[in-house]
PDB file of C-alpha atoms in Angstrom:
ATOM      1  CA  UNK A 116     -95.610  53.076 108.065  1.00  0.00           C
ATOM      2  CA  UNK A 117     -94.012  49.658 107.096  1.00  0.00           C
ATOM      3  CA  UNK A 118     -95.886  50.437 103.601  1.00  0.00           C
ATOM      4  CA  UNK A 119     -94.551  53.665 102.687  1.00  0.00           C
ATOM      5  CA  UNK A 120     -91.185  52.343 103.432  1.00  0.00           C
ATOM      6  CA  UNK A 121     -91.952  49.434 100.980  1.00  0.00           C
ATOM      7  CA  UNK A 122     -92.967  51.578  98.394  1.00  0.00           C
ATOM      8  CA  UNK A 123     -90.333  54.020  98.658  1.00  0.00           C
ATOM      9  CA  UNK A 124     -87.754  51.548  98.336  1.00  0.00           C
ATOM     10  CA  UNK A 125     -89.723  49.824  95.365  1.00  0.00           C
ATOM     11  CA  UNK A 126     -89.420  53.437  93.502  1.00  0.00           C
ATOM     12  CA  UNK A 127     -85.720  54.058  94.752  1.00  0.00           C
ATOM     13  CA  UNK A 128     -84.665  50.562  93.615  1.00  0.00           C
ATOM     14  CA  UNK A 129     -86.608  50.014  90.711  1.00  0.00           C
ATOM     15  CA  UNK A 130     -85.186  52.806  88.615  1.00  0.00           C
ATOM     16  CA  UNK A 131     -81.674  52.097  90.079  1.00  0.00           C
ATOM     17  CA  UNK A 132     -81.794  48.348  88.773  1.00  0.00           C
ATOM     18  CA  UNK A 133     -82.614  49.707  85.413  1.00  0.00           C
ATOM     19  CA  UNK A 134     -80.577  52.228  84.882  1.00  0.00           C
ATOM     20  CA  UNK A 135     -77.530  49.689  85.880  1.00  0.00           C
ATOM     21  CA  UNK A 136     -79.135  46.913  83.601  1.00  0.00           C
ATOM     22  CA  UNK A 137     -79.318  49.528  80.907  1.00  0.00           C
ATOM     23  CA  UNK A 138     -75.593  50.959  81.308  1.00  0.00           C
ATOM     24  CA  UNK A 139     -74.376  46.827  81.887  1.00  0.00           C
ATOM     25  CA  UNK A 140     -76.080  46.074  78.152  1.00  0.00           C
ATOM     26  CA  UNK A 141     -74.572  49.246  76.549  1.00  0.00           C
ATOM     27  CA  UNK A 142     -71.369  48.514  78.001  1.00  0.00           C
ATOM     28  CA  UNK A 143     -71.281  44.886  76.837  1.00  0.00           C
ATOM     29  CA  UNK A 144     -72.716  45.564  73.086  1.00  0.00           C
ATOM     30  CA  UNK A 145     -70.209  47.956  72.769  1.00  0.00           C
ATOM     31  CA  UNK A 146     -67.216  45.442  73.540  1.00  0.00           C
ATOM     32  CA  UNK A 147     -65.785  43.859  70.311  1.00  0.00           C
ATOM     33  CA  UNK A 148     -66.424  40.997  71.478  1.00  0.00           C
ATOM     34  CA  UNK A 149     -68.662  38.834  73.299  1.00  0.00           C
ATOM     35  CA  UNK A 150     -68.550  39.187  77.430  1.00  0.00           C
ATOM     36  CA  UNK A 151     -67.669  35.273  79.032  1.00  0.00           C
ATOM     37  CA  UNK A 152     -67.241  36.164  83.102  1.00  0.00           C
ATOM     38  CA  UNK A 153     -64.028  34.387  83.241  1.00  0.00           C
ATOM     39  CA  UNK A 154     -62.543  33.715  79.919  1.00  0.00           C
ATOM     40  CA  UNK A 155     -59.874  36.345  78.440  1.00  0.00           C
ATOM     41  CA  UNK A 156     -59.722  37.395  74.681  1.00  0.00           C
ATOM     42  CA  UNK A 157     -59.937  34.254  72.282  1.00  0.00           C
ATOM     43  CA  UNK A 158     -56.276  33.726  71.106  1.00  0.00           C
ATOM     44  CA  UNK A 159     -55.981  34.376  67.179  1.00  0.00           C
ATOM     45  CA  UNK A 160     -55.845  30.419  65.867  1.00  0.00           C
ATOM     46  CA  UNK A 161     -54.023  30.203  61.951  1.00  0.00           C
ATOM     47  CA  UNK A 162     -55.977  27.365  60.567  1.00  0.00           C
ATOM     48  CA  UNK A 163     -53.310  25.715  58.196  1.00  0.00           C
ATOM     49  CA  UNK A 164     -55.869  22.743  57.355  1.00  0.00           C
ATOM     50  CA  UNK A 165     -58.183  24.863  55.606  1.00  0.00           C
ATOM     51  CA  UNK A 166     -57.353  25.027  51.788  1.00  0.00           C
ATOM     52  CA  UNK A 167     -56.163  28.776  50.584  1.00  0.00           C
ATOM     53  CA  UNK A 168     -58.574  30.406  47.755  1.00  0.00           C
ATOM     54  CA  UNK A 169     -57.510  29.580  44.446  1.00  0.00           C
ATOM     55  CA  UNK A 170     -56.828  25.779  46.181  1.00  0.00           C
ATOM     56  CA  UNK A 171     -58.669  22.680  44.503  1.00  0.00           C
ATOM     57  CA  UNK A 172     -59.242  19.675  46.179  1.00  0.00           C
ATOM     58  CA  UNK A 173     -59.448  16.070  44.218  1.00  0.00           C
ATOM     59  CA  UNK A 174     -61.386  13.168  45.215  1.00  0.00           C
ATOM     60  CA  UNK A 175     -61.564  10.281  43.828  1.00  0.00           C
ATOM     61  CA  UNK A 176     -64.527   8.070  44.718  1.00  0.00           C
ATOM     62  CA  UNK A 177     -64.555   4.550  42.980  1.00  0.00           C
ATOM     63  CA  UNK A 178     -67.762   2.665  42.652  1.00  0.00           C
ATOM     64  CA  UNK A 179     -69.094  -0.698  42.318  1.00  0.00           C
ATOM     65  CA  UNK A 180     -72.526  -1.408  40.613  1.00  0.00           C
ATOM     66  CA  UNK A 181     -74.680  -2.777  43.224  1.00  0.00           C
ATOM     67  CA  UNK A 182     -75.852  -5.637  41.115  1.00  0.00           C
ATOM     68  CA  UNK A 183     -72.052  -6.975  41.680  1.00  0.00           C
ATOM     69  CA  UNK A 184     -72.132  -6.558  45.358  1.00  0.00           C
ATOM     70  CA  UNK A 185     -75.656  -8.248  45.965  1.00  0.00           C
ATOM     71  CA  UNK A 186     -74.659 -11.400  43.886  1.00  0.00           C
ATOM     72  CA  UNK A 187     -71.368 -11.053  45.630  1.00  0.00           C
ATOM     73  CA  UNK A 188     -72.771 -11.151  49.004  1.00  0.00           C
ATOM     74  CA  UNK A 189     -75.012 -13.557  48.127  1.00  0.00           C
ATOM     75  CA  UNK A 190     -72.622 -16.034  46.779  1.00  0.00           C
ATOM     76  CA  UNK A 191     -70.368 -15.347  50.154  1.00  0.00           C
ATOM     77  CA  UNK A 192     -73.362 -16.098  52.286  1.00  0.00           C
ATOM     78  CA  UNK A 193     -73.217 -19.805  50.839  1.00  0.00           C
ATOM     79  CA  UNK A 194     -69.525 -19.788  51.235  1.00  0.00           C
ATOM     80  CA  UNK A 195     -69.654 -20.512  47.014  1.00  0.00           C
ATOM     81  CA  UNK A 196     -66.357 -20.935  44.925  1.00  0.00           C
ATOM     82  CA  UNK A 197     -68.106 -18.603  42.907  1.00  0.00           C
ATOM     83  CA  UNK A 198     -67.926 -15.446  44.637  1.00  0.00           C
ATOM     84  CA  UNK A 199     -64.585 -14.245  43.199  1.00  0.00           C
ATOM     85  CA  UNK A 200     -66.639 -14.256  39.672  1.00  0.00           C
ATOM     86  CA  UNK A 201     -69.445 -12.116  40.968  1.00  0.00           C
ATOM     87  CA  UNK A 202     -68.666  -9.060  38.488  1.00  0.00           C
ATOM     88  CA  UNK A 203     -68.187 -11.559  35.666  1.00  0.00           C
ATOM     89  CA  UNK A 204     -71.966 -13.055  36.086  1.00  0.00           C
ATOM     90  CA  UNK A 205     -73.027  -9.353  36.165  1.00  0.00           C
ATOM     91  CA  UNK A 206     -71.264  -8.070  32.981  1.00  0.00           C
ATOM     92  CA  UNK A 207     -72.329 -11.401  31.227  1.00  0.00           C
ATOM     93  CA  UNK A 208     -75.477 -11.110  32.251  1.00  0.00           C
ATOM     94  CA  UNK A 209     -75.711  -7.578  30.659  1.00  0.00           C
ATOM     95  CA  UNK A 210     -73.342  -8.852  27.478  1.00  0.00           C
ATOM     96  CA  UNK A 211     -75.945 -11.393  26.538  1.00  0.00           C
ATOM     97  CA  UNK A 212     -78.971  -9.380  28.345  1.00  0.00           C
ATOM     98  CA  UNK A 213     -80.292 -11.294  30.840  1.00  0.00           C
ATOM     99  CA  UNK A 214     -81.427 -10.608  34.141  1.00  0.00           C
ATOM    100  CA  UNK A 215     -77.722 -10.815  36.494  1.00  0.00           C
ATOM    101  CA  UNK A 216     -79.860 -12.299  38.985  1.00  0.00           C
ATOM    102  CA  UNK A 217     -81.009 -15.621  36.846  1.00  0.00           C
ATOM    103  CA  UNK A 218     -77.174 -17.467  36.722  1.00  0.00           C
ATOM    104  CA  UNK A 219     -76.619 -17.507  40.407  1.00  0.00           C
ATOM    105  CA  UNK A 220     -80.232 -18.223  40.654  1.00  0.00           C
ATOM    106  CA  UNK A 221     -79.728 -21.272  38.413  1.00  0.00           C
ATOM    107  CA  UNK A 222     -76.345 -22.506  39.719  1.00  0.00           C
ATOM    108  CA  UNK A 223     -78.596 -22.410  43.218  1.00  0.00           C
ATOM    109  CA  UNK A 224     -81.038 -24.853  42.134  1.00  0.00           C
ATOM    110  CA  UNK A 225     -78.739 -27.025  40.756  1.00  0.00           C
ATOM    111  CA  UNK A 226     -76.030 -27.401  42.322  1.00  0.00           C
ATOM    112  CA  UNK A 227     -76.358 -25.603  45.675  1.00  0.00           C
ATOM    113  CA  UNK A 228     -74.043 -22.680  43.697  1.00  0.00           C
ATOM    114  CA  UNK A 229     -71.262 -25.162  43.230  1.00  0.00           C
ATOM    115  CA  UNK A 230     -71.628 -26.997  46.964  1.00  0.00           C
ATOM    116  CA  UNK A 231     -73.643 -30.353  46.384  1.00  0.00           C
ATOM    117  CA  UNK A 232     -71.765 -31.173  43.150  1.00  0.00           C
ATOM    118  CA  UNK A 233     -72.018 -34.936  42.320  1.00  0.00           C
ATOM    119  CA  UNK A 234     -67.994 -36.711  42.698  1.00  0.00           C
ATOM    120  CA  UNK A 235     -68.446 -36.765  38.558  1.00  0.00           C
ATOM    121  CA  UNK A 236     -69.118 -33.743  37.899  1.00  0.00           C
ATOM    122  CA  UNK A 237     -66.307 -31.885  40.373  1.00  0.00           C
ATOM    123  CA  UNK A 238     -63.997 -30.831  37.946  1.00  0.00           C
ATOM    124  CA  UNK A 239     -66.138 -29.944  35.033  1.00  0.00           C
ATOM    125  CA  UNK A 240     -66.631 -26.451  36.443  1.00  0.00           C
ATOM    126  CA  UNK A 241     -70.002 -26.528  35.863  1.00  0.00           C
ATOM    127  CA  UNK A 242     -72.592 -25.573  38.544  1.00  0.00           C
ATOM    128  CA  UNK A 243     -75.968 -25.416  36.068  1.00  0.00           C
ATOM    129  CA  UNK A 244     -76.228 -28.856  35.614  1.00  0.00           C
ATOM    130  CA  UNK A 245     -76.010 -27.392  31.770  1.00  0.00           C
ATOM    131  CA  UNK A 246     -75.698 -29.841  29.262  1.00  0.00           C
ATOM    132  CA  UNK A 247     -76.317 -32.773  31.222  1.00  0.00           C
ATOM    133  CA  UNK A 248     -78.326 -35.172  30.388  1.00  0.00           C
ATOM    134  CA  UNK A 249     -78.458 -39.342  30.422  1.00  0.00           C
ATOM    135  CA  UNK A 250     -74.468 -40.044  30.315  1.00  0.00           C
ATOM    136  CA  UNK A 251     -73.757 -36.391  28.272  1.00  0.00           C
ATOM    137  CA  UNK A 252     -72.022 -34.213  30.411  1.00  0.00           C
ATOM    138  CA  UNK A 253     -71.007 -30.852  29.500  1.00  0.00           C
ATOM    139  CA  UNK A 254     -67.686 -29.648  30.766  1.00  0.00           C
ATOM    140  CA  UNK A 255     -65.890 -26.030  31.044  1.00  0.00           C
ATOM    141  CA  UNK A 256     -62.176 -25.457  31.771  1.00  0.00           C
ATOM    142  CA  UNK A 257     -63.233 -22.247  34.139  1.00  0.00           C
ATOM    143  CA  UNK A 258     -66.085 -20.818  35.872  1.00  0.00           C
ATOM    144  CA  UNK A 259     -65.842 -17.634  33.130  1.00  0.00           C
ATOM    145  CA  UNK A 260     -66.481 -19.845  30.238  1.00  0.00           C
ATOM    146  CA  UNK A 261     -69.236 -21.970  32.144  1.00  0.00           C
ATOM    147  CA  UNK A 262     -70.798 -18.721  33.071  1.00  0.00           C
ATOM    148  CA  UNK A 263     -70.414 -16.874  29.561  1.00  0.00           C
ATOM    149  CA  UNK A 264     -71.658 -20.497  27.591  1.00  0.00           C
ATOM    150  CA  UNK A 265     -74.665 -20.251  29.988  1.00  0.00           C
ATOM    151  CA  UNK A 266     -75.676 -16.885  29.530  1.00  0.00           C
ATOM    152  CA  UNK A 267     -74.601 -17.249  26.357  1.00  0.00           C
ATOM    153  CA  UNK A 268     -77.243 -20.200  25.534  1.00  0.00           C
ATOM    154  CA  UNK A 269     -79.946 -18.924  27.512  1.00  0.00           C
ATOM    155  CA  UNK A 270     -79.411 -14.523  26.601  1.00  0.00           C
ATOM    156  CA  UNK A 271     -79.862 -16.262  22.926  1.00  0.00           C
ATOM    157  CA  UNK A 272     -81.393 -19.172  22.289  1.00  0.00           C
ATOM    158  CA  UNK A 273     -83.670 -19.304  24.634  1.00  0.00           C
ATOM    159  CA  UNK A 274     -84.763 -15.314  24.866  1.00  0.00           C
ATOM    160  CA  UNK A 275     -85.195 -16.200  20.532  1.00  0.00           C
ATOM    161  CA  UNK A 276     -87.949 -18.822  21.365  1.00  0.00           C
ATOM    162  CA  UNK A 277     -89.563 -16.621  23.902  1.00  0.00           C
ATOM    163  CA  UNK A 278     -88.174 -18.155  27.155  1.00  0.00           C
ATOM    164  CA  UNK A 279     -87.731 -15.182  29.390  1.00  0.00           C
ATOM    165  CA  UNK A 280     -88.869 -16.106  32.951  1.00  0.00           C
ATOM    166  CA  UNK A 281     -87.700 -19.438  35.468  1.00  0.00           C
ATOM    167  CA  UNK A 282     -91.148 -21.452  34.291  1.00  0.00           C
ATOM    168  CA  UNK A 283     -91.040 -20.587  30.272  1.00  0.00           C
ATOM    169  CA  UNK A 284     -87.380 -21.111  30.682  1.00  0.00           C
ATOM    170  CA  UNK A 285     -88.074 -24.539  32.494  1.00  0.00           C
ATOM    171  CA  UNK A 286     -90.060 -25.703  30.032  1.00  0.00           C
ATOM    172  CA  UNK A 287     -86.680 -26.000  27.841  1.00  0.00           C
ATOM    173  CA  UNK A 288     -84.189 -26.287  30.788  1.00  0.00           C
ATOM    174  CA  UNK A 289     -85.253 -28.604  32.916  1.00  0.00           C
ATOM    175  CA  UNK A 290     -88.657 -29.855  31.496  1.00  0.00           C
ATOM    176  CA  UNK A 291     -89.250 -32.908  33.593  1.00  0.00           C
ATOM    177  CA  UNK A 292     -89.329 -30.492  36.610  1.00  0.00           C
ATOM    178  CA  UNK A 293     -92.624 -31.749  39.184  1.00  0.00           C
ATOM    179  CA  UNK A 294     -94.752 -29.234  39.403  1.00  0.00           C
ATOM    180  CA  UNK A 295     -92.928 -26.267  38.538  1.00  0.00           C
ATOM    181  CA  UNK A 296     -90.311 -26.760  41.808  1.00  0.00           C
ATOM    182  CA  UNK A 297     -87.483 -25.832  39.727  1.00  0.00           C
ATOM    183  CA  UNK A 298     -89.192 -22.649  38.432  1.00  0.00           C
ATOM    184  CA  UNK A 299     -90.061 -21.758  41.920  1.00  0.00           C
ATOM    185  CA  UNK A 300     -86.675 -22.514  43.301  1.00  0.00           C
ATOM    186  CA  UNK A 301     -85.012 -20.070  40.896  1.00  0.00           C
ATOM    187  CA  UNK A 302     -87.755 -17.462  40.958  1.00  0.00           C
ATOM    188  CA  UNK A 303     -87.335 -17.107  44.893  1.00  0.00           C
ATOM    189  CA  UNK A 304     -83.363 -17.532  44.808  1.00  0.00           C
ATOM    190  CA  UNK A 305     -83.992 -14.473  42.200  1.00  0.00           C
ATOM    191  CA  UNK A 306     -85.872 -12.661  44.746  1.00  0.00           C
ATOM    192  CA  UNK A 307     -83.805 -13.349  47.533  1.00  0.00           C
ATOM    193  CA  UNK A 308     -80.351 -11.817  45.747  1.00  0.00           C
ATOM    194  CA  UNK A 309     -82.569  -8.401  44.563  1.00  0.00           C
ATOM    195  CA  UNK A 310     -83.765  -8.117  48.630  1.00  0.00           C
ATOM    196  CA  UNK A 311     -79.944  -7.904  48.909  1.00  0.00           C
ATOM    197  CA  UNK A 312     -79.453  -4.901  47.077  1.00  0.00           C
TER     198      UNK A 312
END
């Protein structure tokens, strides 16, 4: 008996609880719009930040070449005087074609970019150790003209005899080098400011 009872009320109830899921789904597709238990009708919202058709929008985005920002970080990670000329070893660098990384890379090896100057040699503005040899010392009355006269010298003279990288340009530079230290020097200061980019 307790089975028939079961299965009556399984085909009463069945057909009951979809017929009311049925008429539920029809009654909420047909609502315009979508049924939250609890929440009323979204308010209407103006959006006043969002540009009207016809509306143009500027932006201006200013950029700085990379090659400028590696040196410069570089440089400002040795707490150099020669970070504030950054750009100016880059856009010598391409004036005279050379690679931007080689002046800082130089000024490195020589002069710890402008921190282990000899007393002598302080106000001669000259990092490179360029020009000085026995009691000659080359002087420059800013950083721009030490960096342009380097560039200058090596983007020319020394590219025209075929000196290109650190150990053919040792061989003219800094010739009495041991064993090729200040080749290797500049080479890996070179590598270190291009990881930087």
């Amino acid at each position: 008996m307790r089975k028939i009872v079961l299965l009556s009320a399984f085909f009463f109830l069945t057909p009951l609880v979809i017929i009311l899921s049925a008429f539920f789904l029809s009654f909420i597709s047909s609502q315009r719009y979508s049924f939250h238990p609890g929440v009323g009708k979204s308010p209407k919202v103006a959006y006043a930040a969002i540009p009207k058709a016809g509306q143009t929008i500027n932006i201006n985005i200013e950029s700085e070449d990379s090659r400028v920002t590696a040196v410069k970080e570089f440089l400002f990670l040795y707490k150099s005087v020669l970070t504030p000329f950054a750009e100016t070893v880059v856009k010598t660098a391409d004036k005279y074609n050379i690679d931007y990384r080689l002046i800082p890379a130089i000024a490195m090896q020589e002069s710890s970019l402008c921190n282990n100057l000899p007393d002598k040699y302080e106000d001669t503005h000259n990092c490179w150790g360029f020009g000085i040899y026995g009691k000659k010392v080359t002087s420059f009355s800013s950083f721009e003209e030490a960096i342009d006269a380097v560039s200058k010298t090596i983007g020319l003279k020394y590219k025209e005899a075929g000196l290109i990288t650190p150990e053919e340009i040792m061989t003219k530079y800094t010739p009495s080098s041991p064993n090729g230290s200040w080749a290797i020097g500049v080479a890996d200061t070179m590598e270190k400011i291009s990881i930087s980019l």
